[in-house]
PDB file of C-alpha atoms in Angstrom:
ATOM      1  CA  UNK A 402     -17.215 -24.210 -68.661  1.00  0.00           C
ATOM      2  CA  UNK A 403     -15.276 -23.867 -72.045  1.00  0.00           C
ATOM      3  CA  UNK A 404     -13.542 -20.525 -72.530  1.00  0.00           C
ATOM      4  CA  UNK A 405     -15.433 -21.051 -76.443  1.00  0.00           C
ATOM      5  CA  UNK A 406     -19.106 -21.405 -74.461  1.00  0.00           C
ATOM      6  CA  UNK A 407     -18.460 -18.178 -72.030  1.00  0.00           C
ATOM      7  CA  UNK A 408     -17.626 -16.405 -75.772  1.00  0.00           C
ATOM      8  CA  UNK A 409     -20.309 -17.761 -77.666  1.00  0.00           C
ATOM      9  CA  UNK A 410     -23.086 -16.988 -75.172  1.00  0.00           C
ATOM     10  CA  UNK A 411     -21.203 -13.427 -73.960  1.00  0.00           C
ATOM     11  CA  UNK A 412     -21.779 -12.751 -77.992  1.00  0.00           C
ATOM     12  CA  UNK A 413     -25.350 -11.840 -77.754  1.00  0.00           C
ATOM     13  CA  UNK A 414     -26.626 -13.078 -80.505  1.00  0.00           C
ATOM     14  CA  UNK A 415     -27.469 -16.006 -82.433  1.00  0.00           C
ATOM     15  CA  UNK A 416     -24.797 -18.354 -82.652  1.00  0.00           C
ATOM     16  CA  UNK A 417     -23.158 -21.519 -83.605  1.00  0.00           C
ATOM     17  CA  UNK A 418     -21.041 -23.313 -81.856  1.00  0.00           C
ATOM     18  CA  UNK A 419     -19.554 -26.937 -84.287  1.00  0.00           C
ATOM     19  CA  UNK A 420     -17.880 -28.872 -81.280  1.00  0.00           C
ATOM     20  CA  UNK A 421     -18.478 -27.568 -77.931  1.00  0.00           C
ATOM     21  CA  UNK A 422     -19.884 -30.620 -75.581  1.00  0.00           C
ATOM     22  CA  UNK A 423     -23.011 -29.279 -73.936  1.00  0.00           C
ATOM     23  CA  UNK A 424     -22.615 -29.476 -70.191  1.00  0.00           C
ATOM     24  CA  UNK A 425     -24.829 -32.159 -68.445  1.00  0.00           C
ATOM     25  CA  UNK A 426     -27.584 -31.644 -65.829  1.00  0.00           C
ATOM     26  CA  UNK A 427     -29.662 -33.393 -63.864  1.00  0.00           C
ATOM     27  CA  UNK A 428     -32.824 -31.781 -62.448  1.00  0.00           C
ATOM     28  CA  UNK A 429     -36.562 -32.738 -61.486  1.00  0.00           C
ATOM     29  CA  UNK A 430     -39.288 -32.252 -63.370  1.00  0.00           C
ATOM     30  CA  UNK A 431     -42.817 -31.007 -62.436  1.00  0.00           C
ATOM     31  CA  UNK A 432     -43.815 -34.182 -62.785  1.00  0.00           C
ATOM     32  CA  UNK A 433     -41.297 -35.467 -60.282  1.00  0.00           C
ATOM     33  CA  UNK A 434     -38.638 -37.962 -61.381  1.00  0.00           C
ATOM     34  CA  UNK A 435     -35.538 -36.232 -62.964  1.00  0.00           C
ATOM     35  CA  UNK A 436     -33.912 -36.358 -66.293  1.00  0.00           C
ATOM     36  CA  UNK A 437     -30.282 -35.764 -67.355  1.00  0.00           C
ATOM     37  CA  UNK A 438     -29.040 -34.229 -70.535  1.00  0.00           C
ATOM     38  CA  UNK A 439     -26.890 -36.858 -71.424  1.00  0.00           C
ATOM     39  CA  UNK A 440     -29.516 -39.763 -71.169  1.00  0.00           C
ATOM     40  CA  UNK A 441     -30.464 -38.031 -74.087  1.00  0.00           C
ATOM     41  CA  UNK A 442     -27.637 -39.068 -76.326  1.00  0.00           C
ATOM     42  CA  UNK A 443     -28.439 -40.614 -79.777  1.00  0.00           C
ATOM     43  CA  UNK A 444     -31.534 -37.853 -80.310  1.00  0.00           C
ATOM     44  CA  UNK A 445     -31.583 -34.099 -80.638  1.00  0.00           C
ATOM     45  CA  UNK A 446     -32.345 -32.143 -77.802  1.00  0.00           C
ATOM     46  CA  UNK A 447     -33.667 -28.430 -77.562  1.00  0.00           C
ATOM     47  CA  UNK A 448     -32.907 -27.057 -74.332  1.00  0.00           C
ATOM     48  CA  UNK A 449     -34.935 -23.819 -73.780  1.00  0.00           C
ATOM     49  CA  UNK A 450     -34.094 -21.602 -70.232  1.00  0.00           C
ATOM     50  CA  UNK A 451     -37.277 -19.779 -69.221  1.00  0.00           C
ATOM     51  CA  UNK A 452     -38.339 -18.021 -66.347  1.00  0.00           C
ATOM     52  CA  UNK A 453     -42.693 -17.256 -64.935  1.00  0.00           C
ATOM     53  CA  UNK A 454     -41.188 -12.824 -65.364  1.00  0.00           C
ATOM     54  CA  UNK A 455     -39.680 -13.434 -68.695  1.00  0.00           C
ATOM     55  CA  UNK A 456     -42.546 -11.742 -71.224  1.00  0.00           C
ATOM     56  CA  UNK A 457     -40.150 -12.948 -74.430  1.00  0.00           C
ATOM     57  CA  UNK A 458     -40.372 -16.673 -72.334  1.00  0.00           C
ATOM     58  CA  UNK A 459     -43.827 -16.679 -72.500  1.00  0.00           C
ATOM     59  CA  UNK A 460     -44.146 -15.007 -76.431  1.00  0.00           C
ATOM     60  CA  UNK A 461     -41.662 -18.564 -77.631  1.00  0.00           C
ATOM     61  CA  UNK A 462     -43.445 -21.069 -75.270  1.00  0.00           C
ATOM     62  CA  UNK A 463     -46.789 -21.610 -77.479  1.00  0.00           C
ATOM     63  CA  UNK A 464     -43.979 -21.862 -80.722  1.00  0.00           C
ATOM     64  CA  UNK A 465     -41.876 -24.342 -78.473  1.00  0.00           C
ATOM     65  CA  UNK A 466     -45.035 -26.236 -78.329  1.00  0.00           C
ATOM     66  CA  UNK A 467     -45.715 -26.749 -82.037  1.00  0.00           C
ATOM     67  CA  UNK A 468     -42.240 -27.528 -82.488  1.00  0.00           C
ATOM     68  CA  UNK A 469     -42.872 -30.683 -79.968  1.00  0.00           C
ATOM     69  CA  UNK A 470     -45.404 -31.855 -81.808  1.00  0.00           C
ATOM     70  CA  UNK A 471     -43.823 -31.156 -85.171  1.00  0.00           C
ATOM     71  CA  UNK A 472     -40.675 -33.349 -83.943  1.00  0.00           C
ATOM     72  CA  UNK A 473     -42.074 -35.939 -81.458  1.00  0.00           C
ATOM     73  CA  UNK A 474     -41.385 -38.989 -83.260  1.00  0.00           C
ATOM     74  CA  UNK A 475     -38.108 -38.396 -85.214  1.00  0.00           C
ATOM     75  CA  UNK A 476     -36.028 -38.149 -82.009  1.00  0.00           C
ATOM     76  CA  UNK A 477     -36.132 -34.724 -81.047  1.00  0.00           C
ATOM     77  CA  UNK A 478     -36.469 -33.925 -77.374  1.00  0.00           C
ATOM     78  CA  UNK A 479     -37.436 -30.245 -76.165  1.00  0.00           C
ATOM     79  CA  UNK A 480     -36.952 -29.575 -72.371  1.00  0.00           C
ATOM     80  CA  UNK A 481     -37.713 -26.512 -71.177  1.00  0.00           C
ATOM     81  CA  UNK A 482     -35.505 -25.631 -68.171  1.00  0.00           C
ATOM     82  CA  UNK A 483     -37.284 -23.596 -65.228  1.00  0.00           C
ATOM     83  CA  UNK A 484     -34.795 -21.313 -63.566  1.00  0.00           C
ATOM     84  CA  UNK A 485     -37.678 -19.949 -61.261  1.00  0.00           C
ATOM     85  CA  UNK A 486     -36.735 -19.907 -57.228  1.00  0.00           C
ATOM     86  CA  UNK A 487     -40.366 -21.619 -56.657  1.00  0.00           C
ATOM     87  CA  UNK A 488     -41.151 -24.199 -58.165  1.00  0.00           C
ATOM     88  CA  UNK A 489     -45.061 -23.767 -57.251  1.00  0.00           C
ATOM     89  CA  UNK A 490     -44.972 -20.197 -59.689  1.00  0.00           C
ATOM     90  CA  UNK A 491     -42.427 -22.618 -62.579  1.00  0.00           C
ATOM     91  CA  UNK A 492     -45.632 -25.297 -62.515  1.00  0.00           C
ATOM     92  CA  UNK A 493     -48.810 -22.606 -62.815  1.00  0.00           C
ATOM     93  CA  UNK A 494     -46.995 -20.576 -65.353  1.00  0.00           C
ATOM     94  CA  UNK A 495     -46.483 -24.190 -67.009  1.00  0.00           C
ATOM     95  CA  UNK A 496     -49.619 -24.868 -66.575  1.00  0.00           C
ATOM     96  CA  UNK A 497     -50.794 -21.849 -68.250  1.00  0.00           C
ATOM     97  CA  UNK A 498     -48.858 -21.885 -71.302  1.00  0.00           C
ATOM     98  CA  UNK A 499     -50.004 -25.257 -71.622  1.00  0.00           C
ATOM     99  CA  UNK A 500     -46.407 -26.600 -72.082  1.00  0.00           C
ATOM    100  CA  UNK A 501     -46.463 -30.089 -74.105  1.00  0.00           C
ATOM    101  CA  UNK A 502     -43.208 -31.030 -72.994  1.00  0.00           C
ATOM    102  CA  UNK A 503     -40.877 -31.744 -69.825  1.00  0.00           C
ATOM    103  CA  UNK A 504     -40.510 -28.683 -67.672  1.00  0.00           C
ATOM    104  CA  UNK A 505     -37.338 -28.860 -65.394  1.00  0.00           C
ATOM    105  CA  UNK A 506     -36.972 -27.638 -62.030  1.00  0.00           C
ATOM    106  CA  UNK A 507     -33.230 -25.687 -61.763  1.00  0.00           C
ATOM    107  CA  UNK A 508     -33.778 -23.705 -58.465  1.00  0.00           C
ATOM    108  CA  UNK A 509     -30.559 -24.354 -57.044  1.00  0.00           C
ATOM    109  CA  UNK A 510     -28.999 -22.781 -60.588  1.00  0.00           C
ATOM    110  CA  UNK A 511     -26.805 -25.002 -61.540  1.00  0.00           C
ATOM    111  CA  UNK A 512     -27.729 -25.630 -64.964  1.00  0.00           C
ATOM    112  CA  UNK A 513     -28.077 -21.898 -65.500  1.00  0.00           C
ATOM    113  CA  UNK A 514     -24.710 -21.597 -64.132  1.00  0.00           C
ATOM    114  CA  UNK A 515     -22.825 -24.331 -66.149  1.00  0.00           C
ATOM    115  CA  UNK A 516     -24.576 -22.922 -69.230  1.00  0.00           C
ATOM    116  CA  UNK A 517     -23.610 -19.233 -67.901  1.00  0.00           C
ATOM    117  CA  UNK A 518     -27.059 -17.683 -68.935  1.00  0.00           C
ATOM    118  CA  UNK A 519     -26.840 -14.022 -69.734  1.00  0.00           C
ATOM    119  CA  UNK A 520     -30.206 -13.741 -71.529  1.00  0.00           C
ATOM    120  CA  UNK A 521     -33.959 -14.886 -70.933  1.00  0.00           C
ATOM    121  CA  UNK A 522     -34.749 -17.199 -72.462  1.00  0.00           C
ATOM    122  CA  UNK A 523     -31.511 -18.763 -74.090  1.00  0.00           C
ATOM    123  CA  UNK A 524     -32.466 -21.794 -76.661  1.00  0.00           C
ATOM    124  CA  UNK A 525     -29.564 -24.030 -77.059  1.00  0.00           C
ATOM    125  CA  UNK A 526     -29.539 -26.977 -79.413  1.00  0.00           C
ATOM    126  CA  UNK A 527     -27.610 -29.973 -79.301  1.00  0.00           C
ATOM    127  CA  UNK A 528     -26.846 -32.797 -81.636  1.00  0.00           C
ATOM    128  CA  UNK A 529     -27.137 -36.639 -81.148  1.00  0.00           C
ATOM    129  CA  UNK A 530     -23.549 -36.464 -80.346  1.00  0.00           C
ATOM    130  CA  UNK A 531     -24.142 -34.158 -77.365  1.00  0.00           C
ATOM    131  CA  UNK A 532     -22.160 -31.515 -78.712  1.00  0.00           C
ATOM    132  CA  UNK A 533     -23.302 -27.623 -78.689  1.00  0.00           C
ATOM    133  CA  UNK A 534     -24.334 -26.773 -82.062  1.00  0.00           C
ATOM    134  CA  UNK A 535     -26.506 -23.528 -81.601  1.00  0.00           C
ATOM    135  CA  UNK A 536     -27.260 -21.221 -78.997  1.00  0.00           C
ATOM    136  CA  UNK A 537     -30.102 -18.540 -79.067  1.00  0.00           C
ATOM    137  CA  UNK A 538     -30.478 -15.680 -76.541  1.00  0.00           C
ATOM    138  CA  UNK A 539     -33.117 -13.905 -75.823  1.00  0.00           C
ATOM    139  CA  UNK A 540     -36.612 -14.224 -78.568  1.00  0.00           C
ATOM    140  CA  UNK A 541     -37.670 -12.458 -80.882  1.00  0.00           C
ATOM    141  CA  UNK A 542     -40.941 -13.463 -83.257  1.00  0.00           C
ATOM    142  CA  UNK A 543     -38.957 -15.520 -86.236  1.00  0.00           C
ATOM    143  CA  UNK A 544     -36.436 -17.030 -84.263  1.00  0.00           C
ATOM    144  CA  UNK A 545     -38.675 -20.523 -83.945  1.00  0.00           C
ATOM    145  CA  UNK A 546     -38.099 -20.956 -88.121  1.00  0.00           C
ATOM    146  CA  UNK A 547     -34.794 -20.779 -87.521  1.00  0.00           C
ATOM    147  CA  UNK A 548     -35.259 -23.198 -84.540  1.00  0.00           C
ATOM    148  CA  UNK A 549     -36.874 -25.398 -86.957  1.00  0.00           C
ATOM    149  CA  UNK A 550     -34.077 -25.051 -89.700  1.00  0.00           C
ATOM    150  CA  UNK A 551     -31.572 -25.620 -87.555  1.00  0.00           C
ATOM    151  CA  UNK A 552     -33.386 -28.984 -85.948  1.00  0.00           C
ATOM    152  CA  UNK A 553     -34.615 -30.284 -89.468  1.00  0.00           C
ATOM    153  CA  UNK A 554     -31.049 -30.048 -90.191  1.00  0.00           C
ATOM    154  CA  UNK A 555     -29.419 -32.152 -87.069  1.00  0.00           C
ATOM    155  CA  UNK A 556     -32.052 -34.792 -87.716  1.00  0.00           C
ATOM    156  CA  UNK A 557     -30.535 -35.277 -91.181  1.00  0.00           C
ATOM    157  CA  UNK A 558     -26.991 -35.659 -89.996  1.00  0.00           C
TER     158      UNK A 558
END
């Protein structure tokens, strides 16, 4: 982890970051085969960390959603990155908030940890590049038309 990541998400707020490489993953998804972040090269990728507890989580989920349909075909992935212990309470709270897109499973933590979550959620987007470009903690009602800025802007680049 990048001394410039632990600062940007110790900041607390919204923030930009212009180079910072977003650290890969690998983890399953509900549906069973994994995915890693950097298989997603070449498109732009919104990686949102939710938990089944997190109220705010569940508040941005049905905004997440229309933001997956808005972007699914001008190569914009959303992932939204379970940091639940069990998975069985990550797929029925999926399941409820009829999530559109692919939920990862990170029970061991490690994508939590490489990204050093402080808040629930944290939205990070990154560019085609695979480069940090904004990180979001915590939600607040408004924050998904600045998500949607900040995408309709790295699809232009």
């Amino acid at each position: 982890m990048t001394r410039s990541l632990a600062a940007l998400l110790l900041a607390g707020a919204l923030a930009t970051a212009q180079a910072t490489p977003a650290p890969d993953f690998t983890l399953r998804t509900l549906e069973g085969p994994a995915m890693r972040l950097a298989e997603q090269r070449g498109q732009v990728v919104l990686v949102n960390f939710w938990a089944s507890w997190c109220a705010p989580c569940k508040l941005e989920m049905p905004h997440l959603n229309r933001l997956a349909d808005k972007y699914r075909d001008t190569g914009v992935v959303l992932l939204a990155v379970n940091v639940d212990d069990d998975p069985k309470k990550a797929e029925a709270e999926a399941r409820k908030l009829g999530i559109r897109f692919p939920v990862l499973l990170d029970t061991a933590k490690a994508a939590s940890k490489a990204y050093q979550l402080q808040a629930m959620p944290t939205t990070v987007l990154v560019d085609r590049d695979g480069r940090m470009r904004h990180v979001h903690l915590g939600y607040r009602p408004g924050f998904e038309q600045t998500y949607d800025e900040q995408l309709r802007a790295l699809v232009k680049e």
